[in-house]
XYZ file of C-alpha atoms in Angstrom:
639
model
C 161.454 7.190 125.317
C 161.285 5.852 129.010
C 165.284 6.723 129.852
C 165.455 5.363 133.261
C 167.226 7.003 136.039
C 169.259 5.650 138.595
C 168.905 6.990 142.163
C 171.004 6.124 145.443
C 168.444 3.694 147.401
C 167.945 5.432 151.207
C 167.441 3.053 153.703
C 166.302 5.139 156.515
C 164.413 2.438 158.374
C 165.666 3.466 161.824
C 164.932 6.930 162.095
C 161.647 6.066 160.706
C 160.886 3.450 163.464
C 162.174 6.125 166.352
C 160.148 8.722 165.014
C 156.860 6.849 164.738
C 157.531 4.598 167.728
C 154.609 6.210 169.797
C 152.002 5.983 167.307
C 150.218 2.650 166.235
C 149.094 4.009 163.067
C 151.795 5.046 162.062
C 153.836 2.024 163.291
C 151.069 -0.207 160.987
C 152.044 2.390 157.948
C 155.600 1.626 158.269
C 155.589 -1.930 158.746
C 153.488 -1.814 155.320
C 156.242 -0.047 153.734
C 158.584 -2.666 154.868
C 160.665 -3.897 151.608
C 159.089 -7.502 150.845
C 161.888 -10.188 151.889
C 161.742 -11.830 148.694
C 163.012 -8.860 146.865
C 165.388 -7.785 149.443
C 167.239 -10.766 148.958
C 166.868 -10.930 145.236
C 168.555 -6.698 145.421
C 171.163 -8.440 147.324
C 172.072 -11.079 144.777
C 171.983 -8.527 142.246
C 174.237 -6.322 144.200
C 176.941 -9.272 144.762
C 177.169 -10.150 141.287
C 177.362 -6.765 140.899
C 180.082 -6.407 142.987
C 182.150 -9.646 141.180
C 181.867 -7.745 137.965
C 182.908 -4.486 139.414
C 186.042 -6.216 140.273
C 186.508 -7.922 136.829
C 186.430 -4.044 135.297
C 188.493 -2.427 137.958
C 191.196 -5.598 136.860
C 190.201 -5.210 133.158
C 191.090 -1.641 132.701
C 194.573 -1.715 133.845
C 195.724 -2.965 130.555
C 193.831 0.115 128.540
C 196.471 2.241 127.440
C 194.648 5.693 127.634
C 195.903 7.000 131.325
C 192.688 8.704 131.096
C 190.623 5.603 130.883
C 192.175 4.383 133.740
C 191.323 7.305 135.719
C 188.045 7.146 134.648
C 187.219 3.454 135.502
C 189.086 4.301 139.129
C 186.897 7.641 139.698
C 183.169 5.148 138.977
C 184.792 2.185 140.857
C 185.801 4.095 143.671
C 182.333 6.053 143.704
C 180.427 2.747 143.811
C 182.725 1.061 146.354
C 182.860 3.754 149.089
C 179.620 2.724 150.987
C 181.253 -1.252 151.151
C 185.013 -0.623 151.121
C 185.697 2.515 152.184
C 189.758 1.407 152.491
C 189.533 -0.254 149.188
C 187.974 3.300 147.574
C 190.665 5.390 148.895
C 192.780 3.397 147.490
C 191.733 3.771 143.636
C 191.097 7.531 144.780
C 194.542 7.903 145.400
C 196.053 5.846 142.581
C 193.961 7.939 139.823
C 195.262 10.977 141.508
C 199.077 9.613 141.124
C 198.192 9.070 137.459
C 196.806 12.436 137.224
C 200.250 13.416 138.550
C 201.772 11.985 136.066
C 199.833 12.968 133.227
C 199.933 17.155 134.553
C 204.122 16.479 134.245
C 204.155 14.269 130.623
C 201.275 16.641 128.974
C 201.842 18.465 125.244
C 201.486 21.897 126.388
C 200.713 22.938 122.993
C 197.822 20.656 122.881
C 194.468 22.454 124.385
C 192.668 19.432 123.816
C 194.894 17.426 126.147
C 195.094 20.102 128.539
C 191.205 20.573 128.256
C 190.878 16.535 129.179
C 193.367 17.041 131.797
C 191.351 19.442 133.875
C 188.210 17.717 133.131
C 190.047 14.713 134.744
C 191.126 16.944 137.648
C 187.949 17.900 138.017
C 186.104 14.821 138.240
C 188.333 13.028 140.717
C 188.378 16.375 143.035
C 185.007 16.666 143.097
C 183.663 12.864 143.257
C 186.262 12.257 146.028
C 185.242 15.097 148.050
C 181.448 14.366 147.885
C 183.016 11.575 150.459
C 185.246 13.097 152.671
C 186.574 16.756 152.260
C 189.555 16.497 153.368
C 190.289 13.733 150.675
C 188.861 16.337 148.227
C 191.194 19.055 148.976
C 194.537 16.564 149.282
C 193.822 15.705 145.701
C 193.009 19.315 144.738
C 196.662 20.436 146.385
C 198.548 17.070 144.942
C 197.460 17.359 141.472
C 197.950 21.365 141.071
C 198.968 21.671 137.651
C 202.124 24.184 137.287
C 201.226 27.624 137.214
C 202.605 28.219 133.427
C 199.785 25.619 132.325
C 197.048 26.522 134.586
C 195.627 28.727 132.119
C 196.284 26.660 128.800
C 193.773 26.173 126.336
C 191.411 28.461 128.630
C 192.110 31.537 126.611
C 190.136 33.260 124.218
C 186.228 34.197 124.234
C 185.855 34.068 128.087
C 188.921 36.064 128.734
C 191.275 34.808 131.587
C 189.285 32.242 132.568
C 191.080 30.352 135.906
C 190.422 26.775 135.689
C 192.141 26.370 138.882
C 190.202 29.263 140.762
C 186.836 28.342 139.361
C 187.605 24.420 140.280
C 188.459 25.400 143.879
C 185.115 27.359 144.295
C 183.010 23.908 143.058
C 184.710 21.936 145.546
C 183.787 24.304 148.307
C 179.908 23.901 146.765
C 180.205 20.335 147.246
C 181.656 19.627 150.197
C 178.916 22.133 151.510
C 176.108 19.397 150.625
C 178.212 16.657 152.890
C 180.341 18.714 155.498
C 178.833 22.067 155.751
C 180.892 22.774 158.806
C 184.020 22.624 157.198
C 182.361 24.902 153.718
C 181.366 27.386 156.411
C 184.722 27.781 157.804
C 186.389 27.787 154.853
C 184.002 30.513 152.900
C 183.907 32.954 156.239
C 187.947 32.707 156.258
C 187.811 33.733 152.153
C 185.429 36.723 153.469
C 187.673 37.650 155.987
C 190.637 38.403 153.339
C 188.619 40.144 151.236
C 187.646 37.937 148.764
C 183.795 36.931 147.731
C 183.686 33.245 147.173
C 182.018 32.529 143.808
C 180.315 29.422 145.319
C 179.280 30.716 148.963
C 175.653 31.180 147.435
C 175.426 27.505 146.869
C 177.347 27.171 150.803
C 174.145 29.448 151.752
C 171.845 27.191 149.963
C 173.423 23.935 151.556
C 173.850 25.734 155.028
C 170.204 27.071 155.274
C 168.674 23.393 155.923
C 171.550 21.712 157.456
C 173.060 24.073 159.925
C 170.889 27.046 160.820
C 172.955 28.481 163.109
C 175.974 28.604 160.627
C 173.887 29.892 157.967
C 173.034 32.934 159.555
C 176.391 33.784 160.014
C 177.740 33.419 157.176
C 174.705 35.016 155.584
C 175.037 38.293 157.947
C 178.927 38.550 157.359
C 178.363 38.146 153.442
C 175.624 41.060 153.355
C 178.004 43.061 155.437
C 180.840 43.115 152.700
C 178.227 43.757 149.741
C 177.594 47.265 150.480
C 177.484 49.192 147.078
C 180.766 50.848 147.750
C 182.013 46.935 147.523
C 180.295 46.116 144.151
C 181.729 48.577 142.674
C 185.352 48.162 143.602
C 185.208 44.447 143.150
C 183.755 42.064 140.043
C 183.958 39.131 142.574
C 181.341 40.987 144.736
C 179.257 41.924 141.930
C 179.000 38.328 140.266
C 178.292 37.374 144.053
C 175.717 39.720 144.101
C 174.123 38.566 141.303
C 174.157 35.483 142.207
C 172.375 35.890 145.487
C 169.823 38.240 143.699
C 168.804 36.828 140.193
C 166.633 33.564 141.892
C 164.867 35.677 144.120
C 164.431 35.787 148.061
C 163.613 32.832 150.579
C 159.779 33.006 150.482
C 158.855 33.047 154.433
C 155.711 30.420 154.198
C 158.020 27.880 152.580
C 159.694 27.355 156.218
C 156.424 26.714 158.010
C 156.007 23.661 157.161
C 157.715 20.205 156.846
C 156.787 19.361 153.010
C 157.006 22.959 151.807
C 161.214 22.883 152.394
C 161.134 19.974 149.765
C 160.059 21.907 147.166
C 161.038 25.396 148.173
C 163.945 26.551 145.411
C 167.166 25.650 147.435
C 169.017 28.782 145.719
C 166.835 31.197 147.362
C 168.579 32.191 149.944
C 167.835 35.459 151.221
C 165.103 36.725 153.479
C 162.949 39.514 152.082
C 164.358 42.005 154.121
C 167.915 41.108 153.151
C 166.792 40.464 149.709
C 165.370 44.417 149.724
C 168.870 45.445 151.523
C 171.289 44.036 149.300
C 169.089 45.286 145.790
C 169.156 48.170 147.342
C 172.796 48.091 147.213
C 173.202 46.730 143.727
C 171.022 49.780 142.212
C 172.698 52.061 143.743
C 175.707 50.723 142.858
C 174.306 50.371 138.699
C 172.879 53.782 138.659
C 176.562 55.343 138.671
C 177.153 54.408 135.478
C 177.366 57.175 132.760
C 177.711 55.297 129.446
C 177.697 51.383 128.093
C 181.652 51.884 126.895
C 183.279 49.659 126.685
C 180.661 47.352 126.582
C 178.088 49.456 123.898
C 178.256 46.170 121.747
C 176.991 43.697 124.136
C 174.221 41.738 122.568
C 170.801 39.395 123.690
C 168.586 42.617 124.490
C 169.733 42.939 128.347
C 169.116 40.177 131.036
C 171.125 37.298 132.286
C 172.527 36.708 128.984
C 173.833 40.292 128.418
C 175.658 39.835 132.755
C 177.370 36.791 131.417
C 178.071 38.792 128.321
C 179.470 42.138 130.483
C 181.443 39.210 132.882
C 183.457 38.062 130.198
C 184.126 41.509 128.674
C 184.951 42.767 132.415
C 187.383 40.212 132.697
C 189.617 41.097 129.750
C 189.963 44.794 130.663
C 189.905 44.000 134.666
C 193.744 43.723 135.166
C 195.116 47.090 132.668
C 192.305 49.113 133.793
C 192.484 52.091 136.382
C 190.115 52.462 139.614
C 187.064 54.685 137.505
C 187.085 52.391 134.963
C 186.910 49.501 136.870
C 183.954 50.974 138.822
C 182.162 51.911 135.574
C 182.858 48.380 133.980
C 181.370 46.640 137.746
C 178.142 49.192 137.787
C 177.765 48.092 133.893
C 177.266 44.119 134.955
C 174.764 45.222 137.479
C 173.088 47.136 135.536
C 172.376 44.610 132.821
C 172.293 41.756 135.713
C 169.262 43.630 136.685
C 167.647 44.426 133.709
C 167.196 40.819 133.710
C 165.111 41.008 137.295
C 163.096 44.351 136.708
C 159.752 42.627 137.852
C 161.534 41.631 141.067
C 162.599 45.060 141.473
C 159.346 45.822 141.016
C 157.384 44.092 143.868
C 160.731 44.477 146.052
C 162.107 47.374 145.302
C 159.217 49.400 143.526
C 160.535 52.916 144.667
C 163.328 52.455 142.833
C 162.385 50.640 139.963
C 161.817 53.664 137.418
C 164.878 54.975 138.376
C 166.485 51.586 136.911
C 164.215 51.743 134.199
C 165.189 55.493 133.286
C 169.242 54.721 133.019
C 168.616 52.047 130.271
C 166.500 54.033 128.479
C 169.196 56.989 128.714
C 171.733 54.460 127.594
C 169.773 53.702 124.709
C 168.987 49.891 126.068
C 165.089 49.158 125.284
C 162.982 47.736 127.962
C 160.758 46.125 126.156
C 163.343 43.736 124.878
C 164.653 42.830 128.099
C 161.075 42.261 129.755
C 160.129 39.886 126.630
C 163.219 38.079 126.921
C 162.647 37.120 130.901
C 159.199 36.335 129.703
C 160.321 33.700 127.194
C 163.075 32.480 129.946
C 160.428 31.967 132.431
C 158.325 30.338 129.919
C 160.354 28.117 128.905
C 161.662 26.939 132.225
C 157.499 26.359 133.563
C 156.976 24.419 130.411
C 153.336 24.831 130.116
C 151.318 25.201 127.261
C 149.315 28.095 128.348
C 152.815 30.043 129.555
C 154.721 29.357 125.872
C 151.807 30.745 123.876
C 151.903 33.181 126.309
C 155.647 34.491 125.858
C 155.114 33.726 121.982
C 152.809 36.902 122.023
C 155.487 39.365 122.762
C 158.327 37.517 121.126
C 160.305 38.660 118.220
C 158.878 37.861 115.363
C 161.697 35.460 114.059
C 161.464 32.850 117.232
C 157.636 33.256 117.686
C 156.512 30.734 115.541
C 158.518 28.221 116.950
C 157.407 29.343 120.180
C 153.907 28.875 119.245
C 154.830 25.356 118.277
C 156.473 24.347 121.053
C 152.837 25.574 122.627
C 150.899 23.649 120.616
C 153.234 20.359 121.340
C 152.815 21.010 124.861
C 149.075 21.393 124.972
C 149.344 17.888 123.682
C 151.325 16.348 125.523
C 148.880 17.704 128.353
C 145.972 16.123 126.592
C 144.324 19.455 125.893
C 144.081 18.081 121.898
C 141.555 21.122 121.541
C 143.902 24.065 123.134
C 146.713 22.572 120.632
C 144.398 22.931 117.440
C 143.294 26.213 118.484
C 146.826 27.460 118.451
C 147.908 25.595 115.308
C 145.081 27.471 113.675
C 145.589 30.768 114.867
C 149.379 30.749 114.719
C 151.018 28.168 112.694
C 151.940 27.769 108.784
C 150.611 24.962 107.053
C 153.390 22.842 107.590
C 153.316 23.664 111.369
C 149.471 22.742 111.416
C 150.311 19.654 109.666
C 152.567 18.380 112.509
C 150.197 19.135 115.230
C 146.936 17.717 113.505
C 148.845 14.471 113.565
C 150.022 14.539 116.884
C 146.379 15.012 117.803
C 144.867 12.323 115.959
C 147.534 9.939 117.697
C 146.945 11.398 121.135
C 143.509 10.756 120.291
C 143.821 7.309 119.292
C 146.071 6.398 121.447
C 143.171 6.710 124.260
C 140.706 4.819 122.189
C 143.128 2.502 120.395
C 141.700 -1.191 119.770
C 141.876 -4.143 117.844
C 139.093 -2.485 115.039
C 140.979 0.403 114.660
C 144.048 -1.338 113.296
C 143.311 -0.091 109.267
C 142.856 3.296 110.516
C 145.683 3.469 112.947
C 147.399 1.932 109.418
C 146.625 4.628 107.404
C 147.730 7.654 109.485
C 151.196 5.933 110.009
C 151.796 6.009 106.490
C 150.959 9.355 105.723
C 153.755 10.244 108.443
C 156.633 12.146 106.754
C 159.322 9.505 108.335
C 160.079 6.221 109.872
C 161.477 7.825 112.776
C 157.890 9.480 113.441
C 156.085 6.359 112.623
C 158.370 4.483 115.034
C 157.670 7.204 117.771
C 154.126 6.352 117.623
C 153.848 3.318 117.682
C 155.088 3.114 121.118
C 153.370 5.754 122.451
C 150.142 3.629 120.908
C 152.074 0.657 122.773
C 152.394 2.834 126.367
C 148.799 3.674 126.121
C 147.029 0.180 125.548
C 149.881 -1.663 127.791
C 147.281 -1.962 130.822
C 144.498 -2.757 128.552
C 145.186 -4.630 125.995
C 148.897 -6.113 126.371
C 148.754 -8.109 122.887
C 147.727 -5.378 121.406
C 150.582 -3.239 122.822
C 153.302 -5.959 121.829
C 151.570 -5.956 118.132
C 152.144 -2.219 118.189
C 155.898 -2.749 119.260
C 156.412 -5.466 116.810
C 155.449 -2.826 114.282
C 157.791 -0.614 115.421
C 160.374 -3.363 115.497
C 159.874 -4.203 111.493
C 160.809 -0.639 111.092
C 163.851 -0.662 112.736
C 165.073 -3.893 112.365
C 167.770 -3.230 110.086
C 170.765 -1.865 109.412
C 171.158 1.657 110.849
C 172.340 4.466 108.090
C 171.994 7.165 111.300
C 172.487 8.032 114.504
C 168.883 8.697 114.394
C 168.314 5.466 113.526
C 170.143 4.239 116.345
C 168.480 5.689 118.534
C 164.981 4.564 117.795
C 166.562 1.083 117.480
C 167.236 1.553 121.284
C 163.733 3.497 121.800
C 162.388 0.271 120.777
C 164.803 -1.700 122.954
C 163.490 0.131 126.018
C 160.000 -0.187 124.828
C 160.152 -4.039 125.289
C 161.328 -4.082 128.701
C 158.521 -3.908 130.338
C 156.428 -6.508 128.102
C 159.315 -8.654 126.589
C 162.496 -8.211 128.172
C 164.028 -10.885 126.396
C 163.027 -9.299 123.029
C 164.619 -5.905 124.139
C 167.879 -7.557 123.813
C 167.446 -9.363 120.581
C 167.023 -6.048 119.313
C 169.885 -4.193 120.812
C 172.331 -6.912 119.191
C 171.931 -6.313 116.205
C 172.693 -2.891 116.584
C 176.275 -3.517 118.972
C 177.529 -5.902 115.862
C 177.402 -2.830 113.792
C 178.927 -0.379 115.804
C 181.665 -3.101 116.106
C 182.219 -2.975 112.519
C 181.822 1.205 112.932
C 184.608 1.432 115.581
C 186.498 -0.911 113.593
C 186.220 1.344 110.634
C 186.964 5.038 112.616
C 190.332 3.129 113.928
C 191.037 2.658 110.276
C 190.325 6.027 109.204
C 191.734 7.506 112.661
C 193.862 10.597 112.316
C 192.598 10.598 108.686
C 188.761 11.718 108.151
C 187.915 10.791 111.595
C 189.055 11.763 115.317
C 187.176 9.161 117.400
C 190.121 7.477 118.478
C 193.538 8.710 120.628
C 196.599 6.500 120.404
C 194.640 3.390 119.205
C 191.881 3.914 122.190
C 188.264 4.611 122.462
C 187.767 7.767 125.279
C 185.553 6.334 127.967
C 184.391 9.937 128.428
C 183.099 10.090 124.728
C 183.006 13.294 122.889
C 182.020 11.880 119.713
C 178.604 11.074 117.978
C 180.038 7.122 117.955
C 181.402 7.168 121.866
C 178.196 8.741 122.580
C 176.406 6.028 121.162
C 178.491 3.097 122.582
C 177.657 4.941 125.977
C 173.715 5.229 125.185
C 174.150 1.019 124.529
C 175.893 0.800 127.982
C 172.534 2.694 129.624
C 170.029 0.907 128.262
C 172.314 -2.710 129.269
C 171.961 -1.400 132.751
C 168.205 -0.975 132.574
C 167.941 -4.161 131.681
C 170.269 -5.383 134.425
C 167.430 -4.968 136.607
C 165.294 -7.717 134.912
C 168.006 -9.958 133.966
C 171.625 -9.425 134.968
C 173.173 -12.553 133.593
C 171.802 -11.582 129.550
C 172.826 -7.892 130.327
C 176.501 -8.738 131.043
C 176.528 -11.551 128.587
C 175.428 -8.607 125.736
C 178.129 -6.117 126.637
C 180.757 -8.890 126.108
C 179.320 -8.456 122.156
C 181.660 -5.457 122.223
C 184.405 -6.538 120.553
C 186.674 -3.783 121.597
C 187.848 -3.454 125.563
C 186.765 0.126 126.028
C 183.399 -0.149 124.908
C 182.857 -3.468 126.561
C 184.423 -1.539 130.147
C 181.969 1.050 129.578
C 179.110 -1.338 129.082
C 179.893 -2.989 131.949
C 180.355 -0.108 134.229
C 176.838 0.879 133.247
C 175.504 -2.262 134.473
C 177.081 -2.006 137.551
C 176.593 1.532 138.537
C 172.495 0.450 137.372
C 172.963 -2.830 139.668
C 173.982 -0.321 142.617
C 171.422 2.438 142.169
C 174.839 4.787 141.763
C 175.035 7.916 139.189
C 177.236 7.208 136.793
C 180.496 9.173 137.094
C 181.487 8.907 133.469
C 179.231 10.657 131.548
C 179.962 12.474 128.150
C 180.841 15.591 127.801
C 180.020 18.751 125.269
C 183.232 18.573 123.490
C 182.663 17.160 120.367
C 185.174 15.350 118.021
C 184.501 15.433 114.034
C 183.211 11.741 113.286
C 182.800 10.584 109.392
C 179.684 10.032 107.844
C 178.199 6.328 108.075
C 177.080 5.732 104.526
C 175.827 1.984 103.820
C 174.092 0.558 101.115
């Protein structure tokens, strides 16, 4: 489904003009790039009315009870106005954090979920104010401190003593590194100076490195300094520092030699090669002291990144009763399985040493093997390609491989290679598996050579689909593909997919490709994209209507009578996904957007809605988005 993406619009007309001002050609090139007049003025009447319904919400939500929804309109409003009322932006900055205030002194304690929302609040407002102004960051970060006896609340358990308030301070110094790196630099190199390792001063590095050379350099020769092996050892902060500077690998020289080659250089590389070599050097020095895997002899996931975090959270429990030796073991342990996870950069880096490393897991009894597959399915999975999946599906254990070798085979066709993806269905896959990519052949296939004649065969492999979900998926990838072409044909093809879905919804699924469909229209039929979401907001009137019935009973979807902005259930979630496509359509027609989020019958759903279309109408990320906590919801069952 096309989910479009809102972006901050950079004017940087100026610079551009200075730059090029000698040069004719390219003084012809950037008068062609000029924005046409006609739309700049039609972005500027969508950005006032924009603006008027902005201030409708901001109004709006001070009558929703929820302090949290409050907050939460305050933190997007605030976000969207700072670029045109910087005063006015403060000003809702400020007031959230006095509600925050409030909230830390009135809150249950014994709840974790409240105190969970509480620092998710926290940390939304610290961090979205200081992505403005740092200073603004950190006066909310002191004035909404919550007491030390709750700081911890609700954080204990599986990750040990996790510090909410530590690990919050060390994001806001990564932040306010990407807008003020002068103030992150002096900041991080006063935390080095008292001994401490800055969880965050890799992503400093990484901000540092293109916007302040000289700073960087610094920072990155007094950091090195204190992460001698000696220091690894003695400390877990400068061991998961460590790590973090070593597991994405060192700043590749060539990337700096040209212009383009910084944009898509990996920004958390941040060591030279030299330094790189240096401070691995230190880290397997620092591993090879260890002389057994207890305490940590159960840690599971074959080695790698997963068995670090693994050792982290197991270091942290025993970290405070421990003595010296067995906090050095427990430190060498973490680097020892943090670099099991980078043995192939040890080994064009380090190579002298790498069979040394290689030797102490196989003395403590941890296989290779296991630990090379596993990076080998990581990196496949992160490049995404057809050829790498099959390729990691090789080695992999035998209980993920065929999934692996399905997630190939989907690839290959999604890359067009239709004759790569039935090779590895043949070779690889059950019948069921083959199944599922034969079919997404044939429809790649027809989807290039789709017309009007082909209608009773297109028919006939739609029905043999196992769902209407699938058929529905097709159809408008048929649609996409004969758009340019054919147009009628590509509105028959959504209208087909529209039958299918025009009805009432006995899913989430269902939802979805209701809104799949929604999105498909915009670019043919706008005005049929919203006759089909409306259908769909009259029943999840009737669906919040029934969870507030059934609140506190079967269903958790509501607190104290209110709909979370932030979501957290299947049915938030969904009012949210509404709100997102309603500000994709804002772009073709603002008036029918707004005028279809006032369908929600409820306020907080229609305030979501609404800040959707605004933050859309402003080319602003949205700054409530839904988190992973998830609330039990009922089962929808209609006849």
């Amino acid at each position: 489904m096309l989910i479009k993406k809102f972006a901050p619009i950079l004017m940087l007309l100026a610079s551009t003009v200075s730059s090029f001002a000698q040069d004719p050609t390219a003084q012809t090139a950037t008068a062609q790039r000029s924005p046409d007049p006609q739309q700049q003025a039609e972005k500027l009447k969508l950005e006032r009315k924009a603006a008027v319904l902005l201030e409708q919400v901001v109004t709006e939500a001070q009558s929703l009870k929820l302090p949290e929804n409050r907050i939460r309109v305050q933190i997007a409003a605030a976000e969207m106005l700072w670029e045109r009322n910087q005063s006015r932006a403060r000003g809702l900055f400020s007031d959230a954090a006095a509600i925050l205030g409030q909230m830390t002194v009135d809150v249950d304690r014994t709840d974790r979920e409240e105190i969970q929302t509480l620092s998710q609040l926290r940390q939304d407002l610290v961090l979205t104010s200081a992505r403005h102004d740092a200073d603004l960051g950190y006066q909310i970060f002191r004035s909404t401190q919550p007491p030390a006896s709750t700081a911890n609340t609700g954080n204990r358990g599986r990750r040990g003593n996790f510090d909410p308030q530590g690990n919050l301070e060390q994001n806001l110094l990564a932040t306010i590194a990407a807008t003020d790196p002068k103030v992150a630099y002096q900041r991080a190199s006063e935390s080095l100076d008292k001994g401490e390792y800055p969880t965050a001063l890799s992503r400093v590095l990484a901000q540092l490195q293109s916007k302040d050379p000289e700073a960087f350099k610094k920072l990155s020769d007094k950091t090195l300094s204190r992460l001698g092996s000696d220091n690894l050892l003695a400390s877990r902060e400068a061991t998961t520092l460590a790590m973090g500077l070593l597991m994405p690998g060192p700043r590749v020289a060539a990337a700096s030699t040209s212009g383009d080659a910084s944009k898509s250089a990996n920004t958390s590389q941040v060591l030279s090669e030299s330094a790189y070599h240096d401070l691995m050097d230190n880290a397997v020095t620092a591993s090879l002291s260890v002389t057994s895997l207890a305490p940590m002899g159960n840690v599971r996931g074959g080695g790698g990144r997963g068995a670090f975090r693994a050792a982290q959270a197991n270091q942290a429990n025993v970290q405070n009763t421990s003595d010296d030796t067995q906090v050095r073991q427990n430190n060498a342990r973490m680097l020892l399985f943090g670099l099991s996870a980078m043995l192939s950069q040890i080994d064009l880096y380090l190579p002298e040493r790498a069979q040394a490393v290689r030797q102490k897991l196989t003395d403590l009894g941890v296989g290779n093997n296991s630990m090379d597959n596993g990076n080998q399915i990581r990196t496949a999975l992160q490049q995404g390609t057809s050829e790498s999946l099959e390729a990691a599906a090789k080695g992999a254990p035998p209980q993920i491989q065929s999934r692996l070798y399905q997630q190939a085979a989907e690839k290959a066709v999604d890359e067009g290679n239709t004759d790569r993806a039935l090779q590895i269905a043949n070779d690889h896959l059950d019948e069921s598996g083959r199944t599922s990519v034969m079919q997404a052949v044939d429809f790649k296939r027809l989807a290039t050579t789709a017309t009007p004649e082909k209608l009773n065969e297109i028919k006939q492999k739609l029905a043999g689909l196992p769902s209407d979900s699938d058929r529905v998926k097709y159809l408008i990838e048929l649609s996409t593909a004969t758009q340019k072409d054919n147009p009628k044909l590509a509105l028959r093809f959504l209208e087909d997919a529209n039958n299918l879905v025009n009805k009432r919804a006995t899913s989430f699924r269902e939802f979805e490709d209701q809104l799949k469909v929604a999105d498909a229209f915009a670019t043919l039929d706008p005005k049929r994209s919203f006759e089909v979401l409306e259908p769909g907001i009259a029943q999840l009137n009737e669906l919040l209507s029934a969870a507030q019935v059934l609140n506190g009973f079967e269903v958790d979807v509501f607190r104290d009578g209110e709909l979370p902005l932030q979501g957290g259930s299947d049915l938030g979630n969904m009012v949210a996904r509404y709100g997102q496509e309603l500000a994709a359509l804002a772009q073709i027609d603002f008036e029918r957007a707004r005028i279809t989020a006032d369908r929600f019958q409820l306020a907080e759903p229609r305030l979501l809605a609404k800040l959707s279309i605004v933050q859309g109408a402003l080319g602003v990320q949205p700054a409530i988005v839904n988190n992973n906590r998830r609330r039990q919801d009922f089962q929808f069952i209609m006849r």
